[in-house]
RNA sequence: GGGCGUGUAGCGAAGUGGCCAAACGCAUCAGACUGUAAAUCUGACGACUUAUGUCUUCGAAGGUUCGAAUCCUUCCGCGCCCA
């Protein structure tokens, strides 16, 4: 593939490339010398899930892998203890070491859904490897590389400073640590979300100060979450995780179908490689079908095409008032009991009171039959398995046990 | 260290002795409508086998009072200003 073609392809998911000329040059050199570029991507293991939002930069990394370059994934186990202030207007909570390590472990498996994982193409590093070893003197020298003014220039900090929201010193330190990662692993190019631009450029400056070629930076647009309003993130609960099941109440299919229409084009752009003019035509013609197609594409990508088909069938069944094929089972006793506690133990309702309210609202069905609202206080006996349903998303098969 | 503020349910924000399980907005869940989208309307939104019933909540602990989110004391967190 020609370099121009490669760059054109990258642009689809790039908000900024710093810089394009440099990238062109260094790709050329790499091709001639056969020495692959080292592509850095930092992952913050604050949350256990890798989301579709992470997939946008990951897809760029994958692209480079396919062109023969090496992905260097930095799991920020050490920096997570500091808390990335990016995009935050308040202090990020600090997690316990155990939680962070737990999360970090699952990351490698999750990113494997998007990246090539052979050692030729992937290197995974934990930044505690070098950061934990720094002496006080080294830390102070690192601090001496940036001025308060420079750090406050960053938008997040500037806003917080302006609005007198507290900024703790360790938060100011975060970009420096992340920049130092680039030095430690000798990155040629760093990929990140556009909210990482500042941090990424710090890495570039550090390298240059040490007389090396500064890393290039590509930042991607941020994927808007399922709420259609803010950046997809675990903490906002507006995310689709790469490990989400294909179907079911909180599965990928349903989540994609529930996306606001306005998000379709950006999802297609950032998460698929389909021709965009075709995509636009399809969306304009029938947003619903475009959504179904997107859901299947994503499931095929992160699971299998069979899963995509199954999820679609299940979804269509549920949509038309039917009961999906594969639903969880819950063992219950055969003796008479009230319905509300069952809704709670199925995880549909947080409390008995809420369950009773739902019954009163007519939101509960058994085998598709609406449970009469006034019958919430009656005992029921289940002789054979039945399907208990709340709304049109949540189903469970109640299986009465033989022994009482 | 001093002065002035402030801390209410997931978030924002009312309430400043009884009518407060606590207005209102957002978010959420459900019903109607629909394309399981948007918009709109309706209901719910601390817990309790739902009761014009009981219990636990308004940063924490004590106290005053027949009665406290509201008054007092101490403590903790946060903000601004002064040092």
XYZ file of C-alpha atoms (C1' of nucleotides) in Angstrom:
487
model
C 0.000 0.000 0.000
C 1.234 3.421 -0.838
C 2.060 5.719 2.005
C -0.426 8.299 0.814
C -3.074 5.649 0.855
C -2.131 4.654 4.372
C -2.372 8.187 5.573
C -5.707 8.652 3.890
C -6.928 5.577 5.698
C -5.713 6.868 9.054
C -7.502 10.153 8.604
C -10.862 8.481 8.999
C -10.257 8.122 12.728
C -7.853 10.946 13.302
C -8.784 14.234 14.756
C -5.191 15.394 14.547
C -1.988 13.917 13.241
C 1.183 15.532 14.505
C 2.474 15.703 12.057
C 1.416 14.245 8.770
C 4.622 15.139 6.967
C 6.685 13.602 9.672
C 4.560 10.481 9.650
C 5.009 10.160 5.922
C 8.750 10.495 6.320
C 9.093 8.043 9.157
C 6.884 5.473 7.480
C 9.154 5.698 4.475
C 12.256 5.205 6.561
C 10.685 2.287 8.382
C 9.734 0.615 5.140
C 13.174 1.030 3.673
C 15.082 -0.035 6.758
C 12.640 -2.766 7.722
C 12.697 -1.402 11.247
C 9.116 -1.218 12.537
C 7.791 1.803 14.350
C 6.894 1.460 18.001
C 3.273 2.474 18.441
C 2.378 3.435 21.975
C -1.112 3.258 23.415
C -1.741 3.840 27.071
C -4.570 2.115 28.887
C -5.795 3.283 32.257
C -6.870 0.280 34.307
C -9.149 2.298 36.539
C -12.161 0.419 35.245
C -12.279 -3.297 34.484
C -13.927 -2.956 31.100
C -12.457 -2.048 27.757
C -15.198 -0.200 25.902
C -15.971 0.559 22.277
C -14.548 3.985 23.065
C -11.146 2.404 23.600
C -11.578 0.542 20.353
C -11.219 3.657 18.246
C -7.532 4.201 19.017
C -7.087 0.448 19.222
C -8.259 0.122 15.652
C -5.593 2.556 14.535
C -3.010 0.555 16.402
C -4.282 -2.581 14.728
C -3.923 -0.865 11.401
C -0.270 -0.171 12.100
C 0.248 -3.732 13.246
C -1.038 -4.939 9.921
C 1.464 -2.711 8.214
C 4.172 -4.485 10.168
C 4.696 -2.145 13.087
C 4.780 -2.991 16.741
C 2.115 -2.064 19.252
C 3.388 -1.220 22.682
C 0.509 -1.173 25.106
C 1.214 0.571 28.353
C -0.981 -0.594 31.162
C -0.917 2.348 33.527
C -0.941 0.361 36.719
C 1.240 2.944 38.393
C -0.359 6.060 36.973
C -3.794 4.685 37.830
C -2.781 5.173 41.413
C -2.486 8.842 40.624
C -5.712 9.176 38.663
C -5.886 10.704 35.222
C -7.477 14.137 35.456
C -8.316 14.237 31.718
C -11.793 15.498 31.015
C -12.592 15.652 34.652
C -13.736 18.614 36.563
C -13.250 16.865 39.831
C -10.694 14.641 41.428
C -10.716 11.092 40.194
C -11.019 8.529 42.929
C -7.919 6.538 43.625
C -8.263 2.817 43.542
C -6.705 0.209 45.724
C -3.719 -1.629 44.352
C -5.592 -4.887 44.383
C -8.384 -3.497 42.232
C -5.975 -1.978 39.767
C -4.001 -5.175 39.412
C -7.193 -7.121 38.982
C -8.296 -4.791 36.187
C -4.893 -4.718 34.543
C -4.868 -8.482 34.243
C -8.056 -8.628 32.247
C -6.957 -5.877 29.878
C -4.613 -7.925 27.835
C -7.293 -10.479 27.123
C -9.761 -7.761 26.178
C -7.536 -5.820 23.820
C -6.771 -9.126 22.155
C -10.195 -8.861 20.594
C -8.970 -5.919 18.574
C -5.215 -6.288 18.280
C -2.839 -8.870 16.927
C -1.345 -10.510 19.967
C 1.726 -12.346 18.743
C 4.989 -11.077 20.263
C 6.089 -9.871 16.853
C 3.300 -7.321 16.852
C 2.497 -6.693 20.478
C 4.387 -5.756 23.579
C 2.562 -5.133 26.847
C 4.277 -3.128 29.526
C 3.224 -1.999 32.975
C 4.487 1.465 33.747
C 5.200 0.549 37.350
C 8.167 -1.226 35.811
C 10.049 2.064 35.512
C 8.011 4.568 37.493
C 8.140 2.617 40.726
C 11.913 2.564 40.570
C 12.437 6.292 40.327
C 14.296 7.888 43.171
C 13.211 11.115 44.779
C 15.978 12.891 42.917
C 14.784 11.548 39.590
C 11.247 12.539 40.422
C 12.354 16.056 41.216
C 14.306 16.264 37.990
C 11.242 15.126 36.116
C 9.217 17.829 37.818
C 11.833 20.303 36.696
C 10.991 19.622 33.082
C 7.733 21.515 33.073
C 6.499 24.772 34.480
C 3.288 25.363 36.340
C 2.243 27.703 33.558
C 2.691 24.997 30.961
C 0.576 22.558 32.889
C -2.109 25.076 33.631
C -2.371 25.796 29.958
C -4.073 22.485 29.545
C -7.803 22.913 29.162
C -8.962 20.646 31.989
C -6.697 22.333 34.469
C -7.361 25.790 33.133
C -11.085 25.316 33.641
C -10.682 23.960 37.100
C -8.294 26.690 38.023
C -10.699 29.253 36.648
C -13.660 27.852 38.544
C -11.580 27.420 41.706
C -12.124 23.692 41.720
C -9.277 22.109 43.608
C -6.365 20.811 41.607
C -4.099 18.592 43.600
C -0.412 18.560 42.950
C -0.319 14.894 42.083
C -2.804 15.559 39.297
C -0.467 18.059 37.723
C 2.157 15.376 37.880
C 0.138 12.899 35.853
C 0.989 14.201 32.369
C 4.651 14.109 33.267
C 4.477 10.477 34.280
C 2.634 9.587 31.143
C 5.112 11.517 29.064
C 7.938 9.703 30.738
C 6.408 6.408 29.648
C 7.111 7.424 26.074
C 10.758 7.946 26.921
C 10.920 4.648 28.776
C 9.599 2.584 25.918
C 11.083 4.687 23.160
C 7.846 5.348 21.338
C 7.767 6.526 17.723
C 4.069 7.281 17.660
C 1.466 7.571 20.335
C -2.218 6.991 19.711
C -4.895 8.292 22.034
C -8.290 9.887 22.379
C -8.381 13.590 21.693
C -8.536 14.274 25.424
C -5.050 12.815 25.640
C -3.456 15.287 23.275
C -1.746 17.291 25.977
C -0.301 14.241 27.708
C 0.892 12.814 24.428
C 2.651 15.995 23.480
C 4.469 16.018 26.799
C 5.991 12.692 25.796
C 7.039 14.162 22.466
C 8.713 17.108 24.195
C 10.550 14.950 26.714
C 11.990 12.786 23.986
C 13.084 15.800 22.002
C 14.733 17.329 25.058
C 16.747 14.145 25.423
C 17.907 14.488 21.866
C 15.785 11.739 20.382
C 13.171 12.048 17.709
C 9.987 13.110 19.478
C 7.098 10.740 19.102
C 4.419 11.551 16.610
C 0.895 11.798 17.899
C -2.427 10.745 16.470
C -5.515 11.586 18.457
C -8.902 10.187 17.616
C -12.323 11.730 18.029
C -14.029 10.590 21.202
C -16.803 8.099 20.781
C -19.993 9.443 22.284
C -21.627 7.061 24.729
C -24.990 5.355 24.474
C -26.675 8.344 26.084
C -25.810 10.360 23.019
C -24.406 13.162 25.098
C -21.018 12.597 26.649
C -17.897 10.590 25.915
C -18.327 6.890 26.409
C -16.937 5.929 29.765
C -17.346 3.357 32.421
C -18.047 5.919 35.077
C -20.956 7.420 33.140
C -22.484 4.020 32.574
C -23.035 4.918 28.924
C -20.757 2.318 27.475
C -20.663 -0.866 25.477
C -17.882 -3.140 26.646
C -15.963 -5.398 24.296
C -16.807 -8.254 26.634
C -20.528 -7.524 26.684
C -22.513 -10.561 25.566
C -23.972 -10.378 22.043
C -27.614 -10.556 23.116
C -29.677 -10.360 26.243
C -30.963 -7.357 28.150
C -27.603 -5.637 28.395
C -26.066 -7.216 25.347
C -24.490 -5.472 22.397
C -27.435 -5.884 20.078
C -29.907 -4.174 22.337
C -27.460 -1.468 23.295
C -26.753 -0.610 19.681
C -30.453 -0.599 18.829
C -31.058 1.823 21.658
C -28.457 4.284 20.406
C -29.805 7.636 19.360
C -29.984 7.828 15.564
C -27.718 10.840 15.546
C -24.806 8.681 16.655
C -25.005 6.212 13.814
C -22.705 7.928 11.408
C -19.951 8.441 13.928
C -20.186 4.840 15.097
C -19.922 3.614 11.535
C -17.015 5.935 10.892
C -15.039 5.107 13.984
C -15.829 1.451 14.501
C -16.237 0.027 11.013
C -14.392 0.369 7.734
C -17.375 0.562 5.430
C -17.522 3.162 2.724
C -18.970 6.253 4.293
C -21.020 7.517 1.414
C -22.818 4.164 1.265
C -23.311 4.294 4.991
C -24.849 7.746 4.828
C -27.262 6.637 2.152
C -28.328 3.658 4.233
C -28.805 5.692 7.356
C -30.889 8.230 5.506
C -32.989 5.509 3.917
C -33.741 3.596 7.091
C -32.023 4.321 10.370
C -33.430 1.240 11.993
C -31.967 -1.122 9.431
C -28.689 0.727 9.560
C -28.677 0.126 13.287
C -29.357 -3.576 12.894
C -26.496 -3.783 10.438
C -24.183 -1.915 12.780
C -25.106 -4.160 15.686
C -24.319 -7.243 13.621
C -21.043 -5.800 12.399
C -19.903 -5.068 15.911
C -20.921 -8.455 17.239
C -19.259 -10.216 14.329
C -16.122 -8.251 15.031
C -15.942 -8.842 18.782
C -17.703 -12.201 18.943
C -18.667 -14.272 15.895
C -21.035 -13.946 12.981
C -23.103 -16.788 14.402
C -23.503 -14.780 17.599
C -24.618 -11.830 15.515
C -27.284 -13.873 13.775
C -28.488 -15.350 17.048
C -28.625 -11.942 18.709
C -30.654 -10.565 15.852
C -33.148 -13.422 15.997
C -33.466 -13.055 19.745
C -33.979 -9.342 19.418
C -36.635 -9.677 16.760
C -38.478 -12.259 18.837
C -38.470 -10.066 21.901
C -39.506 -7.059 19.842
C -42.568 -8.832 18.616
C -43.700 -9.776 22.066
C -42.164 -13.217 22.049
C -39.789 -14.845 24.445
C -36.158 -15.184 23.408
C -34.625 -18.627 23.087
C -31.764 -18.440 25.475
C -32.641 -16.851 28.737
C -31.202 -17.422 32.161
C -32.827 -19.907 34.477
C -33.501 -19.498 38.128
C -34.379 -22.304 40.489
C -37.275 -21.642 42.792
C -39.167 -23.682 45.322
C -42.384 -25.334 44.337
C -44.221 -24.025 47.374
C -46.559 -21.043 47.176
C -44.779 -17.727 47.091
C -45.203 -14.126 46.121
C -43.978 -12.732 42.881
C -42.176 -9.608 44.067
C -39.277 -11.340 45.852
C -38.693 -13.397 42.725
C -38.239 -10.216 40.715
C -35.680 -9.117 43.255
C -33.727 -12.357 43.293
C -33.761 -12.370 39.486
C -31.991 -9.027 39.718
C -34.772 -7.130 37.953
C -35.631 -4.919 40.886
C -33.529 -3.452 43.655
C -36.112 -3.913 46.352
C -39.315 -5.663 47.097
C -41.130 -2.357 47.113
C -39.893 -1.569 43.639
C -41.016 -4.999 42.447
C -44.485 -4.445 43.838
C -44.657 -1.100 42.084
C -43.669 -2.693 38.801
C -46.438 -5.256 39.174
C -48.853 -2.443 39.882
C -47.654 -0.672 36.771
C -48.481 -3.711 34.689
C -44.868 -4.206 33.676
C -44.600 -7.811 34.751
C -45.581 -10.792 32.629
C -45.610 -14.522 33.144
C -45.356 -16.544 29.951
C -46.317 -13.407 28.091
C -49.481 -12.860 30.128
C -49.653 -9.602 31.980
C -49.780 -10.096 35.728
C -52.885 -8.299 37.041
C -51.692 -5.245 38.965
C -53.932 -5.928 41.942
C -52.580 -9.433 42.422
C -49.239 -8.350 43.821
C -50.072 -9.694 47.263
C -51.221 -13.111 46.173
C -49.206 -16.261 46.659
C -48.461 -18.205 43.546
C -47.509 -21.787 43.012
C -45.412 -22.775 40.039
C -45.755 -26.393 39.066
C -43.925 -26.155 35.761
C -41.237 -23.807 34.471
C -42.534 -20.399 33.415
C -40.981 -17.308 31.921
C -40.997 -14.254 34.138
C -40.620 -10.970 32.324
C -40.157 -7.345 33.345
C -40.740 -4.771 30.663
C -39.682 -6.087 27.296
C -36.023 -6.480 28.020
C -35.634 -8.692 31.000
C -36.523 -12.351 31.069
C -35.826 -15.268 33.359
C -37.092 -18.824 33.314
C -38.340 -19.908 36.708
C -37.701 -23.572 37.314
C -39.483 -25.026 40.322
C -37.403 -27.667 42.038
C -38.875 -31.094 42.766
C -37.843 -31.131 46.368
C -39.614 -28.547 48.406
C -3.348 29.860 63.091
C -7.658 33.682 62.223
C -12.316 35.392 59.617
C -16.500 34.213 56.581
C -19.003 30.413 54.208
C -20.549 25.358 53.018
C -21.818 19.751 53.442
C -29.424 17.382 51.844
C -31.369 11.124 48.280
C -27.255 8.856 41.643
C -26.227 14.323 40.317
C -27.807 19.492 40.775
C -30.717 22.117 44.144
C -35.022 23.752 47.803
C -36.236 23.381 52.808
C -33.711 26.896 58.510
C -38.231 23.606 64.902
C -44.035 20.034 63.770
C -48.017 20.090 57.479
C -40.497 16.381 55.788
C -39.137 10.221 53.449
C -37.864 15.674 52.401
C -40.184 20.680 46.766
C -38.138 21.179 41.854
C -34.778 19.828 37.671
C -31.612 16.046 35.495
C -30.588 10.959 35.309
C -32.959 6.164 35.972
C -37.049 2.385 35.716
C -41.916 1.212 33.936
C -46.768 2.184 31.093
C -48.945 4.474 26.346
C -47.204 5.724 21.469
C -43.053 3.899 18.282
C -38.371 1.849 14.625
C -36.651 -1.519 22.033
C -34.378 5.733 18.261
C -36.150 10.761 18.999
C -40.258 13.641 20.655
C -44.634 13.550 23.682
C -47.987 12.042 27.693
C -48.449 9.082 32.413
C -46.644 6.697 36.807
C -42.674 5.371 40.048
C -38.099 6.618 42.146
C -34.994 5.078 51.098
C -36.491 0.090 53.275
C -40.237 -3.234 55.032
C -45.026 -9.583 51.963
C -48.073 -1.843 50.138
C -49.825 -0.476 55.308
C -54.298 6.297 54.984
C -48.879 1.450 58.930
C -43.720 0.722 60.727
C -38.566 1.664 60.465
C -33.857 4.114 58.815
C -32.177 8.798 56.409
C -30.458 15.290 55.334
C -21.268 15.069 56.688
C -20.227 12.335 62.048
C -21.029 11.987 67.252
C -23.375 13.960 71.378
C -27.124 17.453 73.436
C -31.728 20.814 73.974
C -37.084 19.894 72.954
C -43.366 16.646 73.628
C -41.118 17.039 68.569
C -34.794 18.490 64.865
C -32.593 18.193 58.056
C -33.787 22.714 60.768
C -31.419 25.006 67.585
C -26.641 24.046 70.721
C -21.594 21.552 71.388
C -17.548 18.980 69.488
C -15.379 16.670 65.393
C -14.566 15.760 60.017
C -14.546 17.399 54.724
C -14.583 21.403 51.267
C -14.465 26.778 49.443
C -13.023 31.941 49.699
C -10.164 35.679 52.259
C -6.151 36.982 55.828
C -1.477 35.042 58.006
